[in-house]
XYZ file of C-alpha atoms in Angstrom:
391
model
C 0.235 -0.122 0.152
C 1.598 3.148 -1.298
C 1.754 6.107 1.514
C -0.271 8.974 1.116
C 1.764 12.198 0.174
C 1.651 14.784 2.889
C 0.076 18.014 1.372
C 2.634 20.527 0.869
C 3.007 23.208 3.262
C 1.668 26.599 2.236
C 4.348 29.503 2.071
C 3.988 31.974 4.954
C 2.655 35.086 4.006
C 5.043 37.956 4.140
C 4.170 41.197 5.699
C 4.939 43.895 3.084
C 5.105 46.341 5.601
C 7.815 45.064 7.568
C 9.662 43.505 4.589
C 13.209 44.781 3.995
C 12.502 44.499 0.377
C 10.148 47.661 0.835
C 7.733 48.605 -1.926
C 8.470 51.616 -4.230
C 6.738 54.921 -2.846
C 4.027 54.341 -5.629
C 2.835 51.327 -3.808
C 3.340 51.252 -0.235
C 0.833 54.507 0.309
C -1.762 52.543 -1.434
C -1.652 49.615 0.919
C -4.646 50.255 3.390
C -3.225 48.130 6.163
C -0.274 50.643 5.963
C -2.232 53.641 6.107
C -4.406 52.291 8.790
C -1.490 51.776 10.968
C -0.135 55.531 10.279
C -3.560 56.961 10.909
C -3.673 55.315 14.302
C -0.484 56.252 15.566
C -0.569 59.257 14.553
C -3.671 60.259 15.949
C -3.023 58.741 19.409
C -0.051 60.964 19.219
C -1.653 63.964 18.462
C -4.250 63.504 21.126
C -1.453 63.765 23.596
C 0.789 66.042 21.836
C -0.867 68.925 20.178
C -0.292 72.330 21.293
C -2.956 74.467 22.646
C -3.540 77.126 19.996
C -6.650 79.599 20.184
C -7.837 78.530 16.880
C -7.713 74.853 17.303
C -10.570 72.476 19.029
C -9.772 69.550 20.532
C -11.192 65.931 19.831
C -14.844 66.166 21.584
C -15.054 69.757 21.354
C -17.264 71.735 19.076
C -15.212 72.624 15.706
C -13.799 76.034 15.574
C -15.836 78.411 13.103
C -14.802 78.496 9.399
C -14.084 82.403 9.944
C -11.512 81.797 12.636
C -9.935 79.074 10.930
C -9.516 81.076 7.848
C -8.017 84.074 9.767
C -5.506 81.558 11.574
C -4.508 79.792 7.928
C -4.026 83.181 6.155
C -1.910 84.413 9.123
C 0.295 81.273 9.413
C 1.122 81.573 5.756
C 5.115 82.146 5.722
C 4.673 83.142 9.571
C 5.798 81.440 12.545
C 3.238 80.091 15.028
C 4.616 82.150 17.986
C 4.467 84.961 15.938
C 0.771 84.691 15.074
C -0.741 83.842 18.354
C -0.979 87.564 19.738
C -1.729 88.775 16.477
C -4.688 86.386 15.962
C -5.892 86.977 19.184
C -5.981 90.887 18.878
C -7.465 90.358 15.324
C -10.390 88.120 16.218
C -11.069 90.251 19.304
C -11.519 93.577 17.149
C -13.169 91.450 14.296
C -15.328 88.600 15.943
C -17.269 88.290 12.790
C -16.798 88.373 8.722
C -19.189 91.507 8.796
C -17.026 93.294 11.326
C -14.039 92.741 9.105
C -15.634 93.806 5.934
C -16.828 97.120 7.589
C -13.479 98.196 8.629
C -11.478 100.657 6.702
C -7.978 99.527 5.311
C -5.457 102.128 7.369
C -7.307 100.769 10.973
C -6.865 97.046 9.563
C -3.374 97.746 8.331
C -2.363 98.790 11.528
C -3.646 95.636 13.178
C -1.570 93.617 10.956
C 1.687 95.854 11.017
C 4.705 93.561 11.664
C 3.279 90.103 10.230
C 4.145 91.625 7.000
C 3.346 89.961 3.465
C 0.585 92.683 3.562
C -1.071 91.613 0.450
C -2.604 88.793 2.729
C -4.577 91.484 4.757
C -6.018 93.088 1.747
C -6.972 89.986 0.509
C -8.700 89.036 3.479
C -10.577 92.292 3.445
C -11.748 91.992 -0.433
C -12.926 88.278 0.791
C -14.766 89.584 3.787
C -16.637 92.198 1.443
C -17.368 89.379 -0.877
C -18.866 87.182 1.675
C -21.076 90.212 2.808
C -22.005 90.757 -0.457
C -22.732 87.285 -1.942
C -23.200 84.985 1.083
C -24.995 86.832 3.441
C -21.969 87.701 5.830
C -21.468 83.779 6.378
C -18.649 82.037 5.519
C -19.065 79.574 2.693
C -18.816 75.983 3.483
C -19.270 74.749 -0.165
C -15.672 73.984 -1.523
C -15.931 75.989 -4.837
C -17.104 78.966 -3.178
C -14.461 78.985 -0.636
C -12.100 78.413 -3.511
C -13.343 81.497 -5.223
C -12.469 83.827 -2.365
C -9.683 86.273 -2.594
C -6.426 84.889 -1.325
C -7.474 81.314 -1.033
C -6.140 78.282 -3.128
C -6.486 74.765 -2.851
C -4.570 74.132 0.468
C -6.386 76.795 2.062
C -9.680 75.957 1.338
C -9.263 72.354 2.098
C -7.914 73.374 5.675
C -10.608 75.603 6.517
C -13.284 73.108 5.437
C -11.888 70.022 6.895
C -10.885 71.639 9.884
C -14.080 73.865 10.604
C -16.403 71.167 8.811
C -15.039 68.032 8.856
C -15.317 67.821 5.114
C -12.928 65.080 3.790
C -10.808 67.268 1.936
C -6.906 66.849 1.407
C -4.179 69.408 2.483
C -0.732 69.864 1.323
C 1.657 72.422 2.901
C 5.305 72.725 3.758
C 5.012 70.521 6.975
C 2.700 67.954 5.120
C 4.799 67.756 1.989
C 7.815 66.947 4.159
C 6.227 64.524 6.342
C 4.478 62.564 3.150
C 7.612 62.674 1.031
C 9.336 60.606 4.013
C 6.490 58.485 4.778
C 6.789 57.240 0.959
C 10.558 57.939 0.426
C 9.673 60.064 -2.500
C 12.495 61.514 -3.743
C 11.345 63.885 -6.485
C 11.998 67.797 -5.741
C 9.332 69.620 -4.333
C 7.394 72.128 -6.758
C 7.359 69.901 -9.667
C 4.112 69.078 -11.028
C 4.784 64.951 -11.014
C 6.068 65.162 -7.494
C 3.319 67.647 -6.384
C 0.303 65.456 -7.882
C 1.756 62.309 -6.149
C 1.934 64.232 -2.773
C -1.618 65.071 -3.240
C -2.819 61.872 -4.260
C -0.899 60.371 -0.861
C -2.765 63.438 1.274
C -6.219 62.233 -0.017
C -5.610 58.610 0.350
C -4.424 58.925 3.966
C -7.830 60.854 5.106
C -10.074 58.815 7.344
C -13.656 58.589 6.376
C -14.484 60.794 9.424
C -12.338 63.139 11.291
C -10.367 64.486 8.270
C -9.981 67.894 10.145
C -7.980 66.340 13.076
C -5.991 64.197 10.613
C -4.965 66.983 8.600
C -4.071 69.024 11.866
C -2.110 65.980 13.583
C -0.056 65.708 10.215
C 0.911 69.391 10.293
C 1.761 69.230 13.934
C 3.903 66.028 13.178
C 5.505 67.931 10.525
C 6.251 70.979 12.732
C 7.308 69.456 15.850
C 9.066 66.063 15.223
C 9.610 65.453 11.131
C 11.577 68.741 10.934
C 13.519 69.999 7.906
C 16.559 69.333 9.303
C 17.771 66.821 12.031
C 14.199 65.027 12.230
C 13.115 63.436 15.804
C 12.848 60.129 14.386
C 13.266 58.707 17.981
C 10.097 60.637 19.008
C 7.920 60.035 16.080
C 5.100 57.654 16.481
C 5.078 56.348 13.074
C 8.970 55.806 12.581
C 8.768 52.172 11.914
C 6.304 52.726 9.175
C 8.420 55.500 7.577
C 10.125 54.461 4.192
C 12.629 57.156 4.547
C 13.616 56.205 7.921
C 13.983 52.506 6.809
C 16.102 53.522 4.108
C 18.193 55.881 5.429
C 17.102 58.872 3.692
C 15.386 60.924 6.398
C 18.041 63.714 5.984
C 17.976 63.936 2.128
C 14.146 63.791 1.652
C 12.440 65.653 0.450
C 14.364 66.800 -2.497
C 16.080 70.311 -2.386
C 13.503 73.151 -3.109
C 15.163 75.944 -5.446
C 16.215 78.814 -3.030
C 15.933 82.234 -3.646
C 18.905 83.904 -5.127
C 19.257 87.502 -3.741
C 20.622 90.380 -4.977
C 22.369 93.020 -2.989
C 20.847 96.488 -3.370
C 20.923 100.038 -1.773
C 18.153 102.147 -0.785
C 17.664 105.494 0.511
C 15.351 107.191 3.334
C 15.086 110.455 4.565
C 13.738 111.975 7.762
C 12.526 115.644 6.963
C 11.088 117.591 9.858
C 9.039 121.156 9.366
C 10.595 124.332 10.691
C 9.406 123.763 14.425
C 11.021 120.282 14.363
C 8.302 118.934 15.947
C 6.430 116.913 12.779
C 7.902 114.753 10.247
C 7.128 114.233 6.634
C 5.442 111.002 5.542
C 2.757 109.976 3.051
C 0.448 107.116 2.140
C 1.943 104.300 -0.188
C -0.330 104.337 -3.537
C -1.645 101.264 -4.785
C 0.768 98.977 -7.004
C 3.829 100.064 -4.748
C 5.747 97.785 -2.324
C 3.753 98.041 0.919
C 0.764 99.715 -0.793
C -2.043 100.676 1.826
C 1.068 101.684 4.375
C 2.724 104.849 5.308
C 6.142 105.822 4.838
C 9.232 108.183 5.144
C 10.486 109.911 1.744
C 12.154 106.825 0.444
C 13.856 105.862 -2.823
C 13.468 101.800 -3.634
C 14.277 101.633 -7.127
C 17.571 100.424 -6.629
C 18.811 102.737 -9.388
C 20.976 105.116 -7.097
C 24.527 104.003 -5.298
C 24.930 107.312 -3.337
C 22.548 109.224 -1.424
C 22.964 112.650 -3.251
C 21.593 111.173 -6.468
C 18.763 109.630 -4.379
C 17.936 112.901 -2.751
C 17.910 114.724 -6.193
C 15.185 112.125 -6.818
C 13.285 112.821 -4.087
C 13.664 116.516 -4.352
C 12.057 116.117 -7.826
C 9.146 114.623 -6.432
C 8.652 117.651 -4.180
C 9.463 120.610 -6.600
C 12.343 121.307 -4.322
C 15.964 120.611 -3.317
C 16.426 117.786 -0.513
C 19.931 118.086 1.050
C 21.149 115.084 3.187
C 22.594 116.726 6.366
C 23.826 113.458 8.601
C 22.892 109.725 8.686
C 20.765 108.492 11.179
C 20.839 104.772 11.111
C 21.469 101.616 8.459
C 18.855 99.258 8.336
C 19.131 95.829 6.774
C 16.162 93.775 5.512
C 15.234 91.461 2.585
C 12.175 92.100 0.333
C 11.306 89.467 -2.629
C 14.473 88.533 -3.985
C 16.721 91.515 -2.548
C 18.910 91.548 0.034
C 18.654 95.609 1.198
C 20.369 97.980 3.034
C 18.739 100.936 3.904
C 20.588 103.897 4.642
C 18.584 106.529 6.715
C 19.478 110.368 6.538
C 18.190 113.343 8.353
C 17.555 115.926 5.512
C 16.018 119.124 4.897
C 14.148 120.443 1.804
C 13.943 123.754 0.113
C 12.048 125.261 -2.983
C 8.257 125.525 -3.269
C 5.894 125.063 -0.029
C 4.633 121.866 0.949
C 1.183 122.652 -0.188
C 2.732 122.824 -3.691
C 4.675 119.370 -3.884
C 3.468 117.497 -6.560
C 3.609 114.152 -4.842
C 0.505 111.722 -5.293
C -0.802 110.394 -2.374
C 0.114 113.862 -0.744
C 3.012 114.391 1.739
C 1.911 115.047 5.275
C 3.905 116.322 8.309
C 2.839 114.245 11.855
C 4.081 114.278 15.178
C 5.747 111.304 16.680
C 2.719 110.375 18.709
C 0.355 110.430 15.344
C 2.737 108.222 13.709
C 2.362 105.537 16.441
C -1.337 104.997 15.242
C -0.092 105.246 11.663
C 0.388 101.644 9.859
C 4.018 101.558 8.958
C 6.300 99.136 7.260
C 8.836 97.156 9.553
C 11.602 99.542 8.486
C 9.310 102.609 8.701
C 8.580 101.762 12.016
C 12.115 101.447 13.028
C 12.602 104.677 11.646
C 10.091 106.399 13.393
C 11.434 104.759 16.829
C 14.865 106.378 15.748
C 13.750 109.825 15.741
C 15.377 112.861 17.240
């Protein structure tokens, strides 16, 4: 009697998530088990480690209103959280509703925004608030297309507002999450290139849970801000380190790929402090639309970068005043950066002679103001520094 053959043993199933032969980045994030593990560990970490921020609702609490999330997201663009917090609290106290923001005049708005920089954000918010009052009866829209149509709002901001405030299942992609998702899937493409960004948007969308997208999005941003930092990420503190493809492959320092950095150009600009005859008021004017820092006020300043000496710059300002501007002594040198320029600003005390102020041709008109009046004017950062150095 022949012996019955033993059935062949089934090959043990390998766990693709724990294998040393990792799937490529365009496969691993499509694995539902991988996504589920990452979500759980991330959300558990967030529940214990989320910062207490005035625009943030905690799990189990009522969601923050779309208006307040909108204000925070606009302020946080290119600005650190620690800088934003006091501005946000003052702003939302002064303007608790869309209607209140829409009704304010621009100079008052700019005064409250002064110091945050990127003043176009404030003007876009003001325009959006007026649009909301006109088209949506003062209620911030919760429809995605309506939100995206507002001035100053793009895909990321619309997704952030609606997912956080209304729990709509919308992905977000900004600096922190670009870096986080790139490392999770070991994506080595350069940020900013369309194929790379298309892939990351797909990952951001796939990672969302069926409910609680706003909490997930905030958790991902928080992990990127506090742990998965651009340099020297704190991998030993990361809740999903065992799931991170970049860490497993030793690529956490090189991912994401380098973003093209701004190549700054050096230039010299000149500003002038001109007092009235009594030496108790100083010459300023509002900056016209279309110019740098439009909507703010400033001292006489030459920003063209065409002049390399103070006498030529003074002659240019004098032409605007139909007079002769004479530099007397240097008051200060301020250094700052604007767009692609690294600027040295030389500030001079000067006098002006020629036609009386009422006949100066500048538009908008020049005005003499006291130091106290300057305190209440919206000035650029360098303009405020000049005001603080006035004799």
